[in-house]
Structures are given as C-alpha cells and as structure tokens.
Short mmCIF file of C-alpha atoms and ligand atoms in Angstrom, two decimals:
data_model
loop_
_atom_site.label_atom_id
_atom_site.label_comp_id
_atom_site.label_asym_id
_atom_site.label_seq_id
_atom_site.Cartn_x
_atom_site.Cartn_y
_atom_site.Cartn_z
CA MET M 1 -46.59 -14.70 -60.33
CA GLU M 2 -48.60 -14.04 -57.16
CA SER M 3 -46.41 -13.68 -54.11
CA MET M 4 -46.94 -16.06 -51.15
CA TYR M 5 -46.39 -13.13 -48.84
CA SER M 6 -47.74 -9.66 -48.79
CA SER M 7 -45.84 -6.42 -48.36
CA SER M 8 -47.33 -3.01 -48.62
CA TYR M 9 -43.87 -1.57 -49.38
CA VAL M 10 -43.50 -2.44 -53.02
CA ASP M 11 -47.19 -2.32 -53.75
CA ASP M 12 -47.38 1.23 -52.51
CA ILE M 13 -44.32 2.74 -54.10
CA ARG M 14 -44.51 1.83 -57.74
CA GLU M 15 -46.62 1.56 -60.78
CA ILE M 16 -46.59 -1.97 -62.13
CA LYS M 17 -45.25 -1.86 -65.65
CA GLU M 18 -42.80 -3.87 -67.69
CA GLU M 19 -40.23 -1.09 -68.12
CA ASN M 20 -39.93 -0.43 -64.40
CA PRO M 21 -36.57 -2.07 -63.54
CA PHE M 22 -37.57 -2.31 -59.90
CA GLU M 23 -40.65 -4.31 -60.91
CA SER M 24 -38.51 -6.63 -63.07
CA MET M 25 -36.08 -7.16 -60.22
CA MET M 26 -38.84 -7.81 -57.65
CA SER M 27 -40.72 -10.30 -59.81
CA ARG M 28 -37.51 -12.31 -60.30
CA PHE M 29 -36.78 -12.06 -56.57
CA ASP M 30 -40.27 -13.34 -55.76
CA ARG M 31 -39.98 -16.27 -58.16
CA ALA M 32 -36.58 -17.30 -56.80
CA ALA M 33 -37.75 -16.87 -53.18
CA GLN M 34 -40.75 -19.10 -53.82
CA LEU M 35 -38.63 -21.81 -55.45
CA LEU M 36 -36.24 -21.65 -52.48
CA GLU M 37 -39.22 -21.77 -50.09
CA LEU M 38 -37.56 -18.86 -48.33
CA ASP M 39 -38.57 -18.45 -44.70
CA ALA M 40 -41.28 -15.77 -44.41
CA ASP M 41 -39.24 -13.60 -41.99
CA LEU M 42 -36.18 -13.65 -44.24
CA TYR M 43 -38.39 -12.90 -47.20
CA ALA M 44 -39.93 -9.87 -45.48
CA VAL M 45 -36.52 -8.48 -44.53
CA MET M 46 -34.66 -9.21 -47.78
CA ARG M 47 -37.20 -7.77 -50.19
CA VAL M 48 -36.79 -4.22 -48.92
CA PRO M 49 -33.71 -1.97 -48.92
CA ASN M 50 -31.92 -1.27 -45.67
CA ARG M 51 -31.85 2.49 -46.16
CA GLU M 52 -32.79 5.10 -48.77
CA LEU M 53 -31.33 8.58 -48.69
CA LYS M 54 -32.61 11.50 -50.67
CA VAL M 55 -30.38 14.57 -50.66
CA TYR M 56 -30.68 18.05 -52.09
CA ILE M 57 -27.41 19.33 -53.51
CA PRO M 58 -27.02 23.12 -53.70
CA THR M 59 -24.43 23.89 -56.37
CA ARG M 60 -22.91 27.20 -57.46
CA MET M 61 -23.23 27.27 -61.27
CA ASP M 62 -20.81 29.14 -63.54
CA SER M 63 -23.42 31.88 -63.94
CA GLY M 64 -23.02 32.67 -60.23
CA ARG M 65 -26.56 31.37 -59.41
CA MET M 66 -27.33 28.42 -57.15
CA GLN M 67 -28.99 25.33 -58.59
CA VAL M 68 -30.31 22.59 -56.33
CA PHE M 69 -29.98 19.04 -57.69
CA GLU M 70 -31.78 16.01 -56.28
CA GLY M 71 -29.71 12.91 -55.50
CA TYR M 72 -30.18 9.45 -54.00
CA ARG M 73 -28.21 6.72 -52.35
CA VAL M 74 -30.00 3.45 -51.74
CA GLN M 75 -28.24 0.96 -49.46
CA HIS M 76 -30.00 -2.29 -50.13
CA ASN M 77 -28.27 -4.88 -47.98
CA PHE M 78 -25.31 -5.17 -45.57
CA ALA M 79 -25.62 -8.84 -44.54
CA ARG M 80 -22.37 -9.92 -46.20
CA GLY M 81 -20.28 -6.75 -45.76
CA PRO M 82 -20.17 -3.05 -46.68
CA ALA M 83 -22.62 -1.98 -49.38
CA LYS M 84 -21.11 -1.50 -52.85
CA GLY M 85 -22.38 0.15 -55.99
CA GLY M 86 -21.97 2.88 -58.56
CA ILE M 87 -23.20 6.45 -58.86
CA ARG M 88 -25.15 7.41 -61.97
CA TYR M 89 -25.63 10.97 -63.28
CA SER M 90 -28.58 11.32 -65.65
CA PRO M 91 -31.54 13.64 -66.30
CA ASP M 92 -33.81 10.55 -66.25
CA VAL M 93 -32.59 8.80 -63.12
CA THR M 94 -35.38 7.87 -60.69
CA LEU M 95 -35.48 6.53 -57.17
CA ASP M 96 -37.10 3.32 -58.45
CA GLU M 97 -34.25 2.80 -60.92
CA VAL M 98 -31.67 3.37 -58.17
CA ARG M 99 -33.57 0.92 -55.90
CA ALA M 100 -33.44 -1.77 -58.58
CA LEU M 101 -29.76 -1.12 -59.29
CA ALA M 102 -28.94 -1.27 -55.55
CA ALA M 103 -30.69 -4.63 -55.19
CA TRP M 104 -28.92 -5.97 -58.30
CA MET M 105 -25.62 -5.06 -56.62
CA THR M 106 -26.55 -7.20 -53.60
CA TRP M 107 -27.36 -10.19 -55.82
CA LYS M 108 -24.34 -9.57 -58.08
CA CYS M 109 -21.85 -9.50 -55.18
CA ALA M 110 -23.40 -12.69 -53.83
CA VAL M 111 -23.25 -14.48 -57.22
CA VAL M 112 -19.50 -13.85 -57.52
CA ASN M 113 -19.10 -14.37 -53.78
CA VAL M 114 -17.39 -11.08 -52.91
CA PRO M 115 -17.98 -9.90 -49.32
CA PHE M 116 -20.15 -6.87 -50.08
CA GLY M 117 -23.78 -5.93 -49.93
CA GLY M 118 -25.44 -3.71 -52.52
CA ALA M 119 -26.00 0.02 -52.96
CA LYS M 120 -26.46 2.52 -55.77
CA GLY M 121 -26.50 6.29 -56.14
CA GLY M 122 -27.98 8.67 -58.64
CA VAL M 123 -28.15 12.41 -59.22
CA ILE M 124 -30.74 13.98 -61.52
CA CYS M 125 -28.58 16.21 -63.73
CA ASP M 126 -27.47 16.50 -67.32
CA PRO M 127 -23.67 16.20 -67.25
CA GLN M 128 -23.47 17.01 -71.00
CA GLN M 129 -24.83 20.49 -70.21
CA MET M 130 -22.52 21.12 -67.22
CA SER M 131 -18.96 22.47 -67.11
CA LEU M 132 -16.20 20.53 -65.37
CA GLY M 133 -16.29 23.08 -62.52
CA GLU M 134 -20.04 22.67 -62.05
CA LEU M 135 -19.69 18.87 -62.06
CA GLU M 136 -16.90 19.05 -59.48
CA ARG M 137 -18.87 21.35 -57.14
CA MET M 138 -22.02 19.23 -57.45
CA THR M 139 -20.08 15.99 -56.88
CA ARG M 140 -18.27 17.35 -53.81
CA ARG M 141 -21.50 18.60 -52.22
CA TYR M 142 -23.23 15.28 -52.96
CA ALA M 143 -20.26 13.47 -51.36
CA ALA M 144 -20.39 15.82 -48.34
CA GLU M 145 -24.10 15.02 -47.88
CA LEU M 146 -23.26 11.28 -47.91
CA VAL M 147 -20.17 11.48 -45.72
CA ASP M 148 -21.81 9.91 -42.63
CA PHE M 149 -23.23 7.05 -44.65
CA ILE M 150 -20.35 5.98 -46.91
CA GLY M 151 -16.81 4.81 -46.15
CA PRO M 152 -14.59 1.72 -46.42
CA GLU M 153 -16.54 -0.17 -43.73
CA LYS M 154 -19.98 1.16 -44.64
CA ASP M 155 -20.67 1.76 -48.31
CA VAL M 156 -18.14 2.08 -51.13
CA PRO M 157 -19.31 3.96 -54.27
CA ALA M 158 -17.89 3.45 -57.78
CA PRO M 159 -18.47 4.92 -61.26
CA ASP M 160 -21.56 4.14 -63.32
CA MET M 161 -23.15 5.89 -66.31
CA ASN M 162 -21.74 9.42 -66.78
CA THR M 163 -19.37 9.19 -63.83
CA ASN M 164 -15.73 8.18 -64.07
CA GLU M 165 -12.30 8.06 -62.41
CA GLN M 166 -12.29 11.85 -62.01
CA THR M 167 -15.65 11.77 -60.20
CA MET M 168 -14.27 9.13 -57.84
CA ALA M 169 -11.13 11.22 -57.20
CA TRP M 170 -13.33 14.21 -56.18
CA ILE M 171 -15.42 12.01 -53.86
CA MET M 172 -12.29 10.47 -52.32
CA ASP M 173 -10.80 13.92 -51.74
CA THR M 174 -14.01 15.35 -50.23
CA TYR M 175 -14.43 12.33 -47.94
CA SER M 176 -10.76 12.58 -46.93
CA MET M 177 -11.06 16.31 -46.12
CA HIS M 178 -13.89 15.49 -43.69
CA ALA M 179 -11.94 12.54 -42.21
CA ARG M 180 -8.82 14.77 -41.89
CA HIS M 181 -6.68 12.09 -43.53
CA THR M 182 -6.53 10.35 -46.91
CA VAL M 183 -8.97 7.44 -47.17
CA THR M 184 -8.43 5.79 -50.54
CA ALA M 185 -10.71 2.80 -49.80
CA CYS M 186 -13.86 4.96 -49.56
CA VAL M 187 -14.51 4.59 -53.32
CA THR M 188 -13.31 2.32 -56.12
CA GLY M 189 -12.74 3.00 -59.80
CA LYS M 190 -10.22 5.72 -58.89
CA PRO M 191 -7.26 6.71 -61.05
CA VAL M 192 -4.45 4.14 -60.65
CA ASP M 193 -2.12 6.84 -59.23
CA LEU M 194 -4.63 7.55 -56.43
CA GLY M 195 -5.10 4.02 -55.17
CA GLY M 196 -7.01 2.61 -58.13
CA SER M 197 -6.40 -0.93 -59.34
CA SER M 198 -4.66 -1.89 -62.56
CA GLY M 199 -7.22 -3.55 -64.79
CA ARG M 200 -10.28 -1.92 -63.16
CA ARG M 201 -11.18 0.15 -66.21
CA GLU M 202 -11.30 -2.95 -68.44
CA ALA M 203 -12.66 -5.30 -65.77
CA THR M 204 -16.33 -5.44 -66.78
CA GLY M 205 -15.50 -6.02 -70.47
CA ARG M 206 -12.83 -8.57 -69.54
CA GLY M 207 -15.25 -10.38 -67.23
CA LEU M 208 -17.70 -10.60 -70.14
CA LEU M 209 -14.98 -12.14 -72.31
CA PHE M 210 -14.28 -14.80 -69.65
CA VAL M 211 -17.94 -15.86 -69.28
CA ILE M 212 -18.55 -15.78 -73.05
CA ASN M 213 -15.50 -18.05 -73.48
CA GLU M 214 -17.08 -20.51 -71.03
CA ALA M 215 -20.49 -20.40 -72.75
CA VAL M 216 -18.90 -20.91 -76.17
CA LYS M 217 -17.00 -23.95 -74.84
CA ARG M 218 -20.25 -25.32 -73.39
CA PHE M 219 -21.84 -25.21 -76.85
CA GLN M 220 -18.68 -26.60 -78.49
CA MET M 221 -18.30 -23.50 -80.64
CA ALA M 222 -14.93 -21.94 -81.56
CA PRO M 223 -14.33 -18.18 -81.08
CA THR M 224 -13.26 -17.75 -84.73
CA SER M 225 -16.61 -19.01 -86.03
CA THR M 226 -18.67 -17.21 -83.36
CA ARG M 227 -20.54 -14.11 -84.60
CA VAL M 228 -21.03 -11.46 -81.93
CA VAL M 229 -23.33 -8.42 -81.86
CA VAL M 230 -22.57 -5.71 -79.27
CA GLN M 231 -24.99 -2.94 -78.33
CA GLY M 232 -23.14 0.03 -76.80
CA SER M 233 -19.51 0.99 -77.17
CA GLY M 234 -18.70 2.60 -73.84
CA ASN M 235 -16.73 1.24 -70.93
CA VAL M 236 -18.52 -2.12 -71.08
CA GLY M 237 -19.48 -2.63 -74.75
CA GLY M 238 -16.44 -0.98 -76.33
CA ILE M 239 -13.92 -2.81 -74.17
CA ALA M 240 -15.77 -6.15 -74.44
CA ALA M 241 -15.82 -5.75 -78.25
CA GLU M 242 -12.09 -4.97 -78.33
CA LEU M 243 -11.18 -7.94 -76.13
CA LEU M 244 -13.49 -10.33 -77.99
CA HIS M 245 -12.03 -9.16 -81.32
CA GLU M 246 -8.51 -9.69 -79.95
CA ALA M 247 -9.51 -13.20 -78.83
CA GLY M 248 -10.56 -14.06 -82.42
CA TYR M 249 -14.35 -13.59 -82.22
CA LYS M 250 -16.06 -12.11 -85.27
CA ILE M 251 -17.86 -8.91 -84.22
CA VAL M 252 -20.52 -8.44 -86.89
CA ALA M 253 -22.29 -5.39 -85.40
CA ILE M 254 -21.71 -2.68 -82.82
CA SER M 255 -23.57 0.53 -81.90
CA ASP M 256 -23.66 3.63 -79.79
CA VAL M 257 -26.64 5.74 -78.74
CA HIS M 258 -27.06 7.11 -82.29
CA GLY M 259 -27.20 3.70 -84.05
CA GLY M 260 -25.08 0.81 -85.25
CA ILE M 261 -22.98 -0.66 -88.03
CA TYR M 262 -23.23 -4.20 -89.44
CA ASN M 263 -20.98 -6.35 -91.59
CA PRO M 264 -21.64 -10.12 -91.65
CA ALA M 265 -17.97 -10.67 -92.63
CA GLY M 266 -16.83 -8.99 -89.39
CA ILE M 267 -15.82 -5.46 -88.35
CA ASP M 268 -12.29 -4.26 -87.61
CA ILE M 269 -13.14 -3.20 -84.06
CA PRO M 270 -10.01 -1.20 -83.11
CA ASN M 271 -10.43 0.78 -86.32
CA ALA M 272 -14.19 1.34 -85.84
CA LEU M 273 -13.72 2.45 -82.22
CA LYS M 274 -10.93 4.82 -83.26
CA TYR M 275 -13.35 6.29 -85.82
CA LEU M 276 -16.04 6.62 -83.14
CA ARG M 277 -13.65 8.39 -80.75
CA THR M 278 -12.63 10.84 -83.49
CA THR M 279 -16.02 11.60 -85.04
CA ARG M 280 -18.25 10.84 -81.97
CA SER M 281 -20.50 8.61 -84.12
CA PHE M 282 -20.30 5.55 -86.40
CA GLU M 283 -22.07 7.55 -89.10
CA GLY M 284 -20.02 7.59 -92.33
CA TYR M 285 -17.89 4.57 -91.38
CA GLU M 286 -17.16 2.75 -94.64
CA GLY M 287 -17.72 -0.87 -95.69
CA VAL M 288 -20.70 -1.53 -93.42
CA GLU M 289 -24.49 -1.31 -93.42
CA THR M 290 -26.11 0.99 -90.90
CA VAL M 291 -28.69 -0.42 -88.48
CA SER M 292 -30.80 1.09 -85.73
CA ASN M 293 -30.28 -0.05 -82.15
CA HIS M 294 -33.61 -1.85 -82.40
CA GLU M 295 -32.63 -3.72 -85.62
CA LEU M 296 -29.22 -4.58 -84.22
CA LEU M 297 -30.77 -6.64 -81.42
CA GLU M 298 -32.64 -8.77 -83.95
CA LEU M 299 -29.62 -9.60 -86.17
CA ASP M 300 -28.69 -13.22 -86.80
CA CYS M 301 -25.71 -13.99 -84.54
CA ASP M 302 -24.32 -16.49 -82.03
CA VAL M 303 -23.68 -14.15 -79.09
CA LEU M 304 -25.63 -10.96 -78.36
CA VAL M 305 -24.11 -8.54 -75.84
CA PRO M 306 -26.51 -5.73 -74.83
CA ALA M 307 -24.10 -3.35 -73.07
CA ALA M 308 -25.88 0.01 -73.15
CA THR M 309 -28.93 0.46 -70.99
CA GLU M 310 -32.05 -1.12 -69.44
CA ASN M 311 -35.17 -2.54 -71.12
CA GLN M 312 -33.73 -3.36 -74.55
CA ILE M 313 -35.20 -6.87 -74.78
CA THR M 314 -38.86 -6.81 -73.83
CA SER M 315 -42.07 -8.75 -74.52
CA GLN M 316 -42.26 -6.69 -77.76
CA ASN M 317 -39.07 -8.02 -79.38
CA ALA M 318 -38.00 -11.15 -77.41
CA ASP M 319 -39.53 -13.46 -80.03
CA LYS M 320 -37.31 -11.87 -82.71
CA ILE M 321 -33.99 -12.32 -80.89
CA LYS M 322 -31.88 -14.83 -82.82
CA CYS M 323 -28.72 -15.38 -80.77
CA LYS M 324 -27.74 -18.68 -79.11
CA VAL M 325 -26.11 -16.93 -76.12
CA LEU M 326 -27.30 -13.68 -74.54
CA ALA M 327 -24.48 -12.14 -72.44
CA GLU M 328 -25.93 -9.20 -70.53
CA GLY M 329 -23.26 -6.50 -70.22
CA ALA M 330 -25.71 -3.79 -69.13
CA ASN M 331 -27.72 -3.91 -65.93
CA GLY M 332 -31.29 -4.97 -66.62
CA PRO M 333 -31.22 -5.04 -70.45
CA THR M 334 -33.96 -7.71 -70.43
CA THR M 335 -37.33 -7.23 -68.75
CA ALA M 336 -38.77 -9.98 -66.58
CA ALA M 337 -41.65 -10.30 -69.06
CA ALA M 338 -39.16 -11.32 -71.78
CA ASP M 339 -37.43 -14.01 -69.68
CA GLU M 340 -39.86 -16.84 -70.39
CA MET M 341 -39.95 -16.02 -74.12
CA LEU M 342 -36.15 -16.28 -74.34
CA HIS M 343 -36.24 -19.52 -72.36
CA GLN M 344 -38.87 -20.99 -74.74
CA LYS M 345 -36.59 -20.13 -77.67
CA GLY M 346 -33.73 -22.06 -76.03
CA ILE M 347 -31.49 -18.99 -75.70
CA PHE M 348 -28.76 -19.48 -73.12
CA VAL M 349 -28.74 -16.37 -70.92
CA ILE M 350 -25.67 -15.26 -68.98
CA PRO M 351 -27.60 -12.97 -66.62
CA ASP M 352 -26.38 -9.45 -65.88
CA ILE M 353 -25.71 -10.20 -62.23
CA LEU M 354 -23.02 -12.63 -63.39
CA ALA M 355 -22.07 -11.36 -66.87
CA ASN M 356 -21.14 -7.81 -65.82
CA ALA M 357 -19.79 -8.70 -62.37
CA GLY M 358 -16.17 -8.29 -63.51
CA GLY M 359 -16.36 -4.61 -62.53
CA VAL M 360 -17.40 -5.19 -58.95
CA THR M 361 -14.96 -8.08 -58.64
CA VAL M 362 -11.99 -5.85 -59.49
CA SER M 363 -13.53 -3.08 -57.34
CA TYR M 364 -13.30 -5.60 -54.51
CA PHE M 365 -9.64 -6.20 -55.43
CA GLU M 366 -9.09 -2.41 -55.43
CA TRP M 367 -10.63 -2.08 -51.94
CA VAL M 368 -8.43 -4.96 -50.69
CA GLN M 369 -5.29 -3.37 -52.21
CA ASP M 370 -6.11 0.05 -50.71
CA ARG M 371 -6.57 -1.48 -47.28
CA MET M 372 -3.30 -3.46 -47.60
CA GLY M 373 -1.46 -0.51 -49.15
CA TYR M 374 0.09 -3.05 -51.53
CA PHE M 375 -0.77 -3.06 -55.22
CA TRP M 376 -0.87 -6.02 -57.57
CA ARG M 377 0.46 -6.32 -61.12
CA GLU M 378 -2.18 -6.18 -63.84
CA ASP M 379 -1.62 -9.83 -64.84
CA VAL M 380 -2.30 -10.85 -61.22
CA VAL M 381 -5.54 -8.81 -61.20
CA ASN M 382 -6.64 -10.32 -64.53
CA GLN M 383 -5.84 -13.88 -63.44
CA ARG M 384 -7.80 -13.46 -60.18
CA LEU M 385 -10.68 -11.95 -62.16
CA GLN M 386 -10.63 -14.92 -64.53
CA ASP M 387 -10.62 -17.38 -61.61
CA THR M 388 -13.65 -15.62 -60.07
CA MET M 389 -15.66 -15.33 -63.29
CA VAL M 390 -15.02 -18.92 -64.44
CA ALA M 391 -15.77 -20.37 -60.99
CA SER M 392 -18.96 -18.28 -60.73
CA PHE M 393 -20.10 -19.32 -64.23
CA ASN M 394 -19.59 -22.99 -63.34
CA ASP M 395 -21.33 -22.59 -59.95
CA LEU M 396 -24.29 -21.02 -61.73
CA CYS M 397 -24.55 -23.74 -64.40
CA ARG M 398 -24.33 -26.47 -61.74
CA TYR M 399 -26.98 -24.70 -59.64
CA ALA M 400 -29.31 -24.35 -62.67
CA ASP M 401 -28.88 -28.04 -63.56
CA ALA M 402 -29.36 -29.18 -59.96
CA HIS M 403 -32.61 -27.20 -59.58
CA SER M 404 -33.83 -27.67 -63.20
CA VAL M 405 -34.26 -23.93 -63.69
CA ASP M 406 -33.06 -21.41 -66.27
CA THR M 407 -29.84 -19.53 -65.59
CA ARG M 408 -31.61 -16.24 -64.67
CA THR M 409 -33.69 -17.95 -61.98
CA ALA M 410 -30.62 -19.90 -60.86
CA ALA M 411 -28.59 -16.68 -60.45
CA TYR M 412 -31.27 -15.12 -58.24
CA MET M 413 -31.71 -18.35 -56.26
CA LEU M 414 -27.97 -18.72 -55.70
CA ALA M 415 -27.62 -15.09 -54.62
CA ILE M 416 -30.68 -15.08 -52.36
CA ASP M 417 -29.58 -18.39 -50.84
CA ARG M 418 -26.17 -16.93 -49.93
CA VAL M 419 -27.57 -13.67 -48.51
CA ALA M 420 -30.31 -15.58 -46.63
CA TYR M 421 -27.78 -17.96 -45.11
CA ASP M 422 -25.64 -15.10 -43.78
CA THR M 423 -28.69 -13.17 -42.55
CA ARG M 424 -29.95 -16.26 -40.72
CA ILE M 425 -26.66 -16.97 -38.94
CA ARG M 426 -26.22 -13.31 -37.98
CA GLY M 427 -29.74 -13.44 -36.53
CA PHE M 428 -32.27 -10.63 -36.42
CA TYR M 429 -31.60 -7.57 -34.24
CA ALA M 430 -35.31 -6.94 -33.80
P1 LIG E 501 -20.97 4.22 -70.88
O1 LIG E 501 -21.65 5.50 -70.62
O2 LIG E 501 -19.48 4.13 -70.89
O3 LIG E 501 -21.45 3.60 -72.32
C1 LIG E 501 -22.80 3.44 -72.66
C2 LIG E 501 -22.88 3.12 -74.15
O4 LIG E 501 -24.24 2.87 -74.49
C3 LIG E 501 -22.43 4.27 -75.06
O5 LIG E 501 -21.84 3.70 -76.21
C4 LIG E 501 -23.74 4.97 -75.41
O6 LIG E 501 -23.65 5.67 -76.64
C5 LIG E 501 -24.67 3.78 -75.52
N1 LIG E 501 -26.06 4.10 -75.23
C6 LIG E 501 -26.55 4.91 -74.24
N2 LIG E 501 -27.89 4.94 -74.30
C7 LIG E 501 -28.26 4.12 -75.31
C8 LIG E 501 -29.50 3.74 -75.86
N3 LIG E 501 -30.65 4.20 -75.37
N4 LIG E 501 -29.50 2.86 -76.90
C9 LIG E 501 -28.35 2.37 -77.39
N5 LIG E 501 -27.14 2.72 -76.92
C10 LIG E 501 -27.10 3.58 -75.89
O7 LIG E 501 -21.60 3.19 -69.82
P2 LIG E 501 -21.00 1.79 -69.36
O8 LIG E 501 -20.16 1.99 -68.14
O9 LIG E 501 -20.45 1.07 -70.55
O10 LIG E 501 -22.33 1.08 -68.84
C11 LIG E 501 -23.23 0.43 -69.74
C12 LIG E 501 -24.14 -0.48 -68.92
O11 LIG E 501 -23.35 -1.41 -68.21
C13 LIG E 501 -25.01 0.22 -67.87
O12 LIG E 501 -26.21 -0.52 -67.75
C14 LIG E 501 -24.19 0.05 -66.58
O13 LIG E 501 -25.00 0.13 -65.41
C15 LIG E 501 -23.66 -1.35 -66.81
N6 LIG E 501 -22.47 -1.71 -66.04
C16 LIG E 501 -21.33 -0.95 -66.11
C17 LIG E 501 -20.21 -1.36 -65.40
C18 LIG E 501 -18.90 -0.62 -65.49
O14 LIG E 501 -17.92 -1.09 -64.89
N7 LIG E 501 -18.81 0.46 -66.25
C19 LIG E 501 -20.27 -2.50 -64.58
C20 LIG E 501 -21.45 -3.24 -64.54
C21 LIG E 501 -22.54 -2.84 -65.28
#
C-alpha cells in the first residue's frame, strides 16, 4: 500500500523485497498507521528507530590471532520504558534484520502491555565454529562496547538465536565489572542462581500454549482432537510441543533444521525430543514418515506453529497452508505478502507479536524480581504469565472485532495506538 507520508529513511536503506523482514514489518506498520489515521508527526517519529549502534569487536581467537567481528544494537523505541530485546549470533545476521526485530519488540511489549520499548542485537559470527573461550571473549568485548548504552534503566538484552543463559551471565558479569558492583537487572534470561526467573526458559513455549488454548476454545475445538504441526524444536518449538502434548493435544509433526517427522496418529513428543537430543537429528526415528520443512508447513492440521525462523510462509506457499489456526512462535515466520492470502483462506492468525510474547513477559517479571531482590515461586510466575497472555489475547480479539480487521492488523494497531498515546502525552523534545 502507498504510504500517506514520505520518509527518505526507509526508502534509502533497503531493497524492497518480500523476504526482507524490515520491509514486512514496515508495510504492516504503514497499514495499521493509516487505519488509525495516525498523526503525521507521530508517524514520522515512530517509524524510525531511536538509535542504531554498529560496533567492531576485536577478539583473541584460540590460535592467538585477533579476529574482528561486526555487531549491532538497534534501540527502536523508549516511549514506554527501557528498551528490551534479545541478542542473536549468526553468520547471516544483517542490520535490516536487527532493525525489524527491534521494532517487533516495541510492538510486542505494547501488545502485552509491559512497560518496555524495543531493541535487538546481533553479531555476525558462526558460534558452531567457535570454542567456548572464543565465544566468551567475543561476548564480553561486545558487552563492553555496549556498556554506556545498556542497563536496567536503559536497555535490557536477553537471549535469542544461538545465545543462552551462559551468554547472559557473561554480559551481566562484564557490565557489573564496569559498574563496580553486581547489576543483575542489566539482562534477563540469566541462570536462576544468578538472578534469573523460574519459568523463564519455558516462558515462550508456555505462552504459546496459553494463546492456543484460547483460540481452540474460540473455535469450540477440544485439545484431544486438535492436530498440531510444529516447525522447530528449540527453546520455543520444542518446549511448546512438550507442553501441548502434556495438555492432550495431538502433535502430528515436528522438525528441526534438517527436516521433520510426521505421524497422523500423533507423535510421542517426550520420546522424539529425547531421540533428537541424543542423535542431534530426527533421522532414523521409527514409526513416522519423514517430511521436509517445506512439506511440513503444508500438512493437513488444525494448528500450525512455525517456531524456527523468518519467512517460512510466503506468497509462494500461503495458498497451500491448511491449518485453521496459525500460532506464530518464531518472529516474522510469515511475510506481509502472505497475510492477505491467509486472511482470504479464513485462517485465524495469532500474530508473532502476541503468540511469542511469553518470553518477554517473563523477562519483565525477571527484571522486576531483580530490582525487588525478591524471587517468586514458579507457579506464581506461570499464573501471572497466563493472566497476561489470556488478557492480551482477549484484548486483541476485541480490538479486531471492533475495528473489523484481521488479527495481524489489529495487533499492530493496538500496539501503535498504545505507543502513540504515550509518545503524545510525553510530548516531543524537539
Ligand atoms: P533455537 O535456536 O532454540 O531453536 C531453533 C529451532 O529451529 C531449532 O530446532 C533449529 O533446528 C530449527 N531451525 C533453524 N533454522 C531452521 C530452518 N531454516 N528451517 C527449519 N528449522 C530451522 O531458537 P528459539 O529460541 O527456539 O527461537 C526460534 C524463533 O523464536 C526465532 O524466530 C526467535 O527469534 C523466536 N523467539 C524466541 C524466543 C525465546 O524466548 N527463545 C522468544 C520470542 C521469539
């Protein structure tokens, strides 16, 4: 759709193509902003990030030589509180991808109404080819480069693809060494013994379970007769599959990066994941058919959970998707070009900025607990997560009905509305 307003920023910095997650994010932003009739000044301010940092990270490799890695931190918006978002290590990470992910964090925090803005970080590296020592040295130097820009009141990183609790512990320690005292609230997703929250590791998968439960109720389906396909079996997909299985859902297919397994009668998920952890692949798992990741998305099912990576459902395959409910565990698994095709097919989409917001919600709980110095029992964390996810799901459905729009558009409208309101009452310092 043509934008009402012009901005040289986005037009200058990117190629326009379907697989560019930043392009997908911006086209949805533009559509929602137009439907909201967003004030032109707010529009101009909100469509660009607040700050983008590019850092070079000299790292002593095990060979004794120095290697310089390139890293980013994009701080998209601070209107509602400190920026919040993960750090991704990948050979393919780009500034455009980090920009999109940072903006999604702003909209995600607003959709679940936690008092954070959005940020994201990325380092171009191949963690599979690096030793633990190399990863630690690179992480600490990256953290040292960011030390003036992150912190409990400024920007609070968390794990994302290829980073984990250990990475967060190194960042917390490096930050604390510079501060000259221990600052646990400078990152979330830490080990529980170092100020992490019970339930954080499972939070994104558990959040998915809660919103899928609500969608299933909405369509008067029962978990036991609901067939679920999950793409990805990491922190999000693996845990969501385990929790859905435990709740009685029938998981008919699951995959990892190498491919998937399918059994229309249902898969014993704990057993299959144990096999995956032992052999590092589903290959050779008995009593199932093998499917490619591409075929898996097109299987007949009730709920499809893409929980691996971006751009899985595109204009090329959207017409072949057969689920009733699409619950987006990954960030940006569907391109903007596929949205209308899914809508035409009557597929109910639980958009990523709601569906996978369980992680940031419990990250918020972790930050609160660190600042209080008082830690909650896991059942308390899980109950508060459920309250947030169910309330946010219902807010979103009401908003979509009230504005006669699909749930994706509603999620962006709701988020932009909240951020715009806070920006307006703070006023412009210009
Ligand atoms: P992970 O690294 O733990 O797991 C990723 C899974 O996807 C693995 O099973 C991997 O084998 C598979 N995979 C990777 N590339 C693939 C490909 N091209 N095709 C098919 N499968 C592939 O990562 P994660 O933490 O589970 O994150 C998955 C997605 O969820 C990402 O988009 C991430 O940004 C998003 N997300 C994660 C969290 C969180 O708390 N971990 C929160 C919100 C969103």
